Coordinates of C-alpha atoms in Angstrom, one line a residue:
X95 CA 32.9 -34.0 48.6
X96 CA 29.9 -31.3 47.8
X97 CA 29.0 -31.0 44.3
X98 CA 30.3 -27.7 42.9
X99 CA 29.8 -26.9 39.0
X100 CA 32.1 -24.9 36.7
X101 CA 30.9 -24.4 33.4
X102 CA 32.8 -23.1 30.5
X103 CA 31.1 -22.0 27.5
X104 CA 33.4 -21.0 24.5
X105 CA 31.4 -18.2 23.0
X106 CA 30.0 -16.5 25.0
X107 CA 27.4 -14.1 24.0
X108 CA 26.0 -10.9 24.7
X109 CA 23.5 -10.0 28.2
X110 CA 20.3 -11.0 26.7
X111 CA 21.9 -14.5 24.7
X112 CA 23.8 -15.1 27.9
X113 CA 20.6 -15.4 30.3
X114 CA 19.0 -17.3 27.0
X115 CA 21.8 -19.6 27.2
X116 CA 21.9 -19.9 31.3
X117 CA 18.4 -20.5 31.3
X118 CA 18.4 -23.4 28.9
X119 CA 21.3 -25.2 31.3
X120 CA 19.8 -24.5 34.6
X121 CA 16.2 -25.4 33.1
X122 CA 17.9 -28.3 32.4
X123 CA 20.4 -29.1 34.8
X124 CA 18.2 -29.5 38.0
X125 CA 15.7 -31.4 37.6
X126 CA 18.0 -34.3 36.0
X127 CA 20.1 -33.8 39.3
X128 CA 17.7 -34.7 41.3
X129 CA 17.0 -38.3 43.0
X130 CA 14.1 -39.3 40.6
X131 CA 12.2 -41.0 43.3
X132 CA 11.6 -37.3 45.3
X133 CA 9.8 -36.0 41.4
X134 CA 6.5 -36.6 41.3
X135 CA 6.9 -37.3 37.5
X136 CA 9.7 -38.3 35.1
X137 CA 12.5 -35.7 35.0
X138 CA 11.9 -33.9 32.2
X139 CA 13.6 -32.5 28.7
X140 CA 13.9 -36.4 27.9
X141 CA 14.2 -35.0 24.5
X142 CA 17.5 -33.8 24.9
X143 CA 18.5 -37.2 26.2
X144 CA 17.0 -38.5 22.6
X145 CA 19.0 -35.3 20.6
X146 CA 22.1 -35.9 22.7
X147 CA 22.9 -39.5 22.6
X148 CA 26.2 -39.6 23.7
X149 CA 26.1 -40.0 27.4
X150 CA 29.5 -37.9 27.3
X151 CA 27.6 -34.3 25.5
X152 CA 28.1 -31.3 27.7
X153 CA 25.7 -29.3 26.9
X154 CA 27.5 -25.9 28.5
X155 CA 29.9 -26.9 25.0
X156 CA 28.9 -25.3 21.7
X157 CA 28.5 -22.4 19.5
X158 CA 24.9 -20.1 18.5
X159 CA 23.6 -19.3 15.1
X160 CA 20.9 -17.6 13.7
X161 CA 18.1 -19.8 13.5
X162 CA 16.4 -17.0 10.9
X163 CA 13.5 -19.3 9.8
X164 CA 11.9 -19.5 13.3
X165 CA 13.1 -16.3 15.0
X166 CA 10.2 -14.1 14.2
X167 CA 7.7 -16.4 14.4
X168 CA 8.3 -17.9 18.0
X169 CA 6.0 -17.0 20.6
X170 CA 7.6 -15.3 23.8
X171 CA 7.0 -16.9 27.1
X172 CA 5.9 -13.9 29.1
X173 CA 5.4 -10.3 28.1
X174 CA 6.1 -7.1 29.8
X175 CA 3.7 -6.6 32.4
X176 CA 5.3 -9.6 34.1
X177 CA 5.4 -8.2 37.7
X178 CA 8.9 -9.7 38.7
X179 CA 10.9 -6.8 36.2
X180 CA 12.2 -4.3 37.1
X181 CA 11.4 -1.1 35.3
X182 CA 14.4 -0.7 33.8
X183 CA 15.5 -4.1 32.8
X184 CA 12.0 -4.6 31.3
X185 CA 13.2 -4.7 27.3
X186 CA 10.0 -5.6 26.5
X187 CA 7.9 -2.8 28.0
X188 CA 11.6 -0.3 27.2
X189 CA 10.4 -1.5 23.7
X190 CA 14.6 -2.5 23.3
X191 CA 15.8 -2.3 19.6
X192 CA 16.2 -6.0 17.9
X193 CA 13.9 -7.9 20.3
X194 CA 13.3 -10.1 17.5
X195 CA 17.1 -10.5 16.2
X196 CA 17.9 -11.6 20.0
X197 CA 15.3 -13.9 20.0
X198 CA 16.6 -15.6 17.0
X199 CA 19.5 -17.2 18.6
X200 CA 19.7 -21.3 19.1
X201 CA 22.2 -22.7 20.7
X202 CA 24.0 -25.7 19.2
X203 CA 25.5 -28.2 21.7
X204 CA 28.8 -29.8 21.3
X205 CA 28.2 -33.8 20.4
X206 CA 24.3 -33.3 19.8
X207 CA 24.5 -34.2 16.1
X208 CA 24.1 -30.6 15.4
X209 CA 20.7 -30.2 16.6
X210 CA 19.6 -27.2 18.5
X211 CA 18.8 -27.0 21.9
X212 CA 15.5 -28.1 22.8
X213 CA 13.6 -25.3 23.9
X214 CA 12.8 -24.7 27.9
X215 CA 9.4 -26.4 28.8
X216 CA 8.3 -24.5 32.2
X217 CA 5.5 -26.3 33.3
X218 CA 7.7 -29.4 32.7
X219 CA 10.4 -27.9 34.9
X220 CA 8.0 -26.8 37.6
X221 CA 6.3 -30.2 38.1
X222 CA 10.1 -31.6 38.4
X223 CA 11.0 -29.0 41.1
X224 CA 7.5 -29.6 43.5
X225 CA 8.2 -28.6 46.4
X226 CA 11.8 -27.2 46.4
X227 CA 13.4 -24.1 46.8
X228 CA 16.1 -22.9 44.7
X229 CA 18.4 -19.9 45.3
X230 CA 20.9 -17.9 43.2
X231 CA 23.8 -15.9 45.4
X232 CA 26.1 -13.2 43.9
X233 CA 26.0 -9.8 41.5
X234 CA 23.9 -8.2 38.7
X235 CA 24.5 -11.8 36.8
X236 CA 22.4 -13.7 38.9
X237 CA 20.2 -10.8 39.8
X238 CA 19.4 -10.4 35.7
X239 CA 18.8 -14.1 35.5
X240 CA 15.9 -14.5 38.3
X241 CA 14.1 -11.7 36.7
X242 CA 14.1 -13.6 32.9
X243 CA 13.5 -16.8 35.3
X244 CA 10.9 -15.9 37.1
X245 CA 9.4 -14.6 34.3
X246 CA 9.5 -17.8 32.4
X247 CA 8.3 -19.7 35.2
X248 CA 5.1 -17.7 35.8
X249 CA 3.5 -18.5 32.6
X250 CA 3.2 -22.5 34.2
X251 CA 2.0 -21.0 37.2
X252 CA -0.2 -17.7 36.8
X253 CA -1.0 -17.4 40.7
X254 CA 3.1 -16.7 41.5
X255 CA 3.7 -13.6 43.9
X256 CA 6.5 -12.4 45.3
X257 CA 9.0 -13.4 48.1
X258 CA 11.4 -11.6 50.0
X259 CA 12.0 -13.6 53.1
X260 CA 15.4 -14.7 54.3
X261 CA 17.0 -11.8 53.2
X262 CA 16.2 -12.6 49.5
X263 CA 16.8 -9.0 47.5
X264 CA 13.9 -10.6 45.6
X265 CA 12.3 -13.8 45.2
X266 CA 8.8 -15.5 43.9
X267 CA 6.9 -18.4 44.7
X268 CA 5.1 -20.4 43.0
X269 CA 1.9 -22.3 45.2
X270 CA 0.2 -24.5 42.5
X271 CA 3.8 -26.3 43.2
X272 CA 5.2 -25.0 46.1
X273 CA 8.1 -23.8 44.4
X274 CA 10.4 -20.8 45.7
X275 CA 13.1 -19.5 43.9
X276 CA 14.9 -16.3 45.1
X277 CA 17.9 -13.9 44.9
X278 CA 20.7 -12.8 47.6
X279 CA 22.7 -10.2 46.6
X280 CA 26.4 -10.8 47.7
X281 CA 28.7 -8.9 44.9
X282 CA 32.0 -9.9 46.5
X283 CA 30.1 -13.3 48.2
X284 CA 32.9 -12.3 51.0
X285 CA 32.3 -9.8 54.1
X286 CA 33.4 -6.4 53.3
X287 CA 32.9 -3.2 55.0
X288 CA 33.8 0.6 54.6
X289 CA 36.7 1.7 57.1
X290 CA 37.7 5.0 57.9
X291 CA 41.4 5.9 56.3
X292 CA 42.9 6.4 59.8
X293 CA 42.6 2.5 60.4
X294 CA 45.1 1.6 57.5
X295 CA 48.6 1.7 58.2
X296 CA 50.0 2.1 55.3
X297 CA 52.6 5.4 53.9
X298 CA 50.0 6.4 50.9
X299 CA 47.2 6.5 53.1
X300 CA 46.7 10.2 52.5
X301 CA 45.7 10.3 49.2
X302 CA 42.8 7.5 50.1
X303 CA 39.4 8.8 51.2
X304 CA 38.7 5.2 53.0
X305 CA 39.2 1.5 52.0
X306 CA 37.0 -1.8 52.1
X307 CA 37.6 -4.3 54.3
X308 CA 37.6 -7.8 52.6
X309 CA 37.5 -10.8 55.6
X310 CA 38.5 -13.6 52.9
X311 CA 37.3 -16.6 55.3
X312 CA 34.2 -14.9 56.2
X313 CA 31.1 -15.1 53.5
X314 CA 28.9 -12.3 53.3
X315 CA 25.9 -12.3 56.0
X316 CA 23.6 -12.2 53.0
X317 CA 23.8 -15.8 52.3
X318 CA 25.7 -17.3 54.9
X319 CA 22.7 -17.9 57.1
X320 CA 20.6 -19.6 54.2
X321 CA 22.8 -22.2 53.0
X322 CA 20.6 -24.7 54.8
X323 CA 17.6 -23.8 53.3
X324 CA 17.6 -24.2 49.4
X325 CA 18.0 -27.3 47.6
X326 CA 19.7 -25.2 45.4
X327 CA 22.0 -22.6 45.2
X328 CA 23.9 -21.2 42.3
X329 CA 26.7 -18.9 42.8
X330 CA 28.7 -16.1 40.9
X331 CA 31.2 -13.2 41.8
X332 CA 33.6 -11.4 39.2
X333 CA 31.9 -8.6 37.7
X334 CA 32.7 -6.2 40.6
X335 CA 36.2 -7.2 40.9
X336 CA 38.0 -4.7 39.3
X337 CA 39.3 -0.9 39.7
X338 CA 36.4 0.7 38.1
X339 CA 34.5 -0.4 41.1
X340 CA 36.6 0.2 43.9
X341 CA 39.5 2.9 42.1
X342 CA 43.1 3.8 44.1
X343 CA 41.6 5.9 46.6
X344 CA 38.8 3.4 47.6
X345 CA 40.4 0.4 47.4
X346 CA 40.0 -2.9 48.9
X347 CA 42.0 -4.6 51.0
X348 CA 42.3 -8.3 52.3
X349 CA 42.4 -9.8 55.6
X350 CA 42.4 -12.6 57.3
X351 CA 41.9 -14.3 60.8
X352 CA 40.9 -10.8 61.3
X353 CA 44.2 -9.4 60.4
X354 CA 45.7 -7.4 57.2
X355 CA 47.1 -9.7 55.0
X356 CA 50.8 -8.7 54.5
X357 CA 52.0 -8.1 51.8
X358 CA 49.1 -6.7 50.9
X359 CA 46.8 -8.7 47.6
X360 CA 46.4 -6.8 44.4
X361 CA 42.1 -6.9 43.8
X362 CA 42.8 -9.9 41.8
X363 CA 44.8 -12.1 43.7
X364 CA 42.3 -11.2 46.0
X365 CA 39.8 -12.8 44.1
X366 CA 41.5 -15.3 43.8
X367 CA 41.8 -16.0 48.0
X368 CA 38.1 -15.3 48.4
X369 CA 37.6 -17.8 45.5
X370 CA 39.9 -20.2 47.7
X371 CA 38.0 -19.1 51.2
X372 CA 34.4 -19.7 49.8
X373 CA 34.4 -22.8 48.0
X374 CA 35.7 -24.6 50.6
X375 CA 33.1 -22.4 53.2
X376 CA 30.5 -24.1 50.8
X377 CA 31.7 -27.2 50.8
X378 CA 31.7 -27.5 54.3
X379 CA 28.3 -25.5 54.9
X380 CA 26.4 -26.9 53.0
X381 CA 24.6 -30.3 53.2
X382 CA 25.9 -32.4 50.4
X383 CA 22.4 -33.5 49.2
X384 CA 22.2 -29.4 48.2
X385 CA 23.0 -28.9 44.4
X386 CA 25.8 -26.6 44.2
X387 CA 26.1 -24.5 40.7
X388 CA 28.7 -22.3 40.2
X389 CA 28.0 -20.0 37.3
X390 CA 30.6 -18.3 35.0
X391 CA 31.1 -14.2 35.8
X392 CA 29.6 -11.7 34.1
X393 CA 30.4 -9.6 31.2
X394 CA 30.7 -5.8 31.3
X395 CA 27.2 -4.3 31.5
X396 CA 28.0 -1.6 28.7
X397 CA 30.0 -0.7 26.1
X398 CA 32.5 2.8 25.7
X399 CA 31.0 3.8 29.5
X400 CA 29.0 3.3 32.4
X401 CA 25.6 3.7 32.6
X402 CA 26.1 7.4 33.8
X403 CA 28.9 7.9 31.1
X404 CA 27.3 7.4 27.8
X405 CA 27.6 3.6 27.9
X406 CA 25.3 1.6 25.9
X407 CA 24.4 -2.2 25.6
X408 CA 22.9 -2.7 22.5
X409 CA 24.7 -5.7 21.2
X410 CA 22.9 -8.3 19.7
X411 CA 25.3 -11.0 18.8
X412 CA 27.5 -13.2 20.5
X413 CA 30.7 -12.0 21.3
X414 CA 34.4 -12.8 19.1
X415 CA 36.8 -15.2 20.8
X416 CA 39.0 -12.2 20.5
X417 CA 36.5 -10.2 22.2
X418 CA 36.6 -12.4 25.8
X419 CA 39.6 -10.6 27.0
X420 CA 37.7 -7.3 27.0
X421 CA 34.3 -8.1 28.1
X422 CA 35.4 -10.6 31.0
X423 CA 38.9 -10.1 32.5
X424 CA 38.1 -7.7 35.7
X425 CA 41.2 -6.0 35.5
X426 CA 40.2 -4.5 31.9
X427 CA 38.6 -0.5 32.1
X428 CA 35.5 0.2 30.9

């Protein structure tokens, strides 16, 4: 059976301590996966091994606090000219209010004596990862992380440029270790397509102005012709499952084998299906010696609107339990 991850996090914190918090497990997580005998040198973050002695700790289990004393005073790993930003998700360069609060943040694993998390060691992670090529499939989650990843990684290896091949929305590699690490946009990680009203037989259809077609058992071309290629591939989908994305009149709708699935699946049992469809597309696509991470969904980008609406995303500390309902459930408005 492949290897398919599911990590749970109980607080889970805002856009900028989530990425902190997904880099520290994936800076973690594949290197230690790997066969040591293929690493040219001991896996490392042995340190975490010493901090978490209990061979049981999960280290996707804990809680954050304010580590107040150190906050201001620790050094950044890369700065804003990093060339694998985009413009507008460049906080540094945006000069984003309470930089320093964010940075602040530790996160505490469950089982670990109480000891922070060990913080990320790039060249360490780089010389671990010689030679392989790592790729990260689904929406805006994934695509925020590579950017904050890549980042991170350059300052082990100064000569990284970018890489777009194999369809990669974006990508870098890395040649002092022959690293590639890239992005492949696939929101739904199913095929869908717009249609033309006319081709939906169904009694409402005039008050659509078209629908998507969702193939459940197909997987988006984006990805479905690399899953070969990477030793690892982390995936995600949620954050564009609901009706703020695809309202009433543009809705999507499911089908299978080719054929409308009758009676027709509300946009989160379709989820659910696709869910279903993929996981077992992955598990039969892809070589088993692949890594196979499958990454929580996202949060809502913004709070009290969209981008476009007067929506901001200034938050700075993790969210509330009773906040999870809100900022993760797809079926909740913005």
């Amino acid at each position: 059976m492949a290897r398919v991850f599911f990590p749970t996090v109980k607080l889970i914190p805002s856009i900028p301590v989530l990425l902190t918090l997904a880099t520290l497990i994936l800076f973690s997580t594949f290197p230690l996966l790997f066969p040591a005998s293929r690493s040219p040198v001991p896996p490392p973050l042995t340190n975490t091994r010493l901090t978490c002695r209990g061979s049981t700790a999960d280290l996707t289990n804990g809680f954050w606090i304010r580590d107040s004393g150190q906050g201001n005073h620790r050094s950044l790993l890369y700065d804003a000219s990093c060339p694998f930003h985009r413009n507008a998700w460049n906080c540094l360069r945006n000069a984003r209010d309470n930089m320093e609060a964010i940075n602040s943040w530790v996160w505490i694993p469950q089982g670990c004596g109480g000891l922070p998390f060990p913080r990320i060691d790039p060249a360490a992670f780089v010389t671990a990862m010689r030679g392989r090529r790592i790729g990260f499939v689904g929406d805006s989650l994934n695509e925020n992380f590579i950017v904050a990843f890549l980042c991170t990684l350059r300052s082990a290896d100064p000569g990284a440029r970018k890489w777009k091949r194999k369809g990669a929305w974006r990508g870098g590699y890395f040649p002092k270790f022959d690293l590639t690490v890239a992005y492949h946009r696939s929101v739904l990680l199913a095929k869908y397509k717009w249609q033309p009203v006319e081709q939906l037989g169904l009694p409402n259809k005039n008050v659509l102005k078209g629908f998507y077609k969702v193939d459940v058992d197909i997987p988006a071309d984006d990805w479905s012709n690399i899953t070969k290629f990477y030793d690892v591939l982390v995936f995600n989908t949620g954050h564009w499952w609901g009706l703020d994305k695809f309202p009433e009149e543009t809705p999507l709708v499911f089908y299978k084998d080719g054929n409308p699935i009758f009676p027709s699946l509300g946009i989160l049992d379709g989820l659910e299906v696709v869910l279903q469809h993929m996981i077992s597309y992955i598990n039969k696509q892809v070589p088993k010696k692949t890594i196979k991470i499958w990454r929580s969904q996202s949060p809502r980008h913004f709070y009290g609107g969209e981008w476009n609406q007067n929506g901001s995303c200034l938050l700075n500390e993790p969210l509330k339990l009773e906040e999870l309902d809100l900022w993760f459930d797809p079926g909740m408005e913005e």
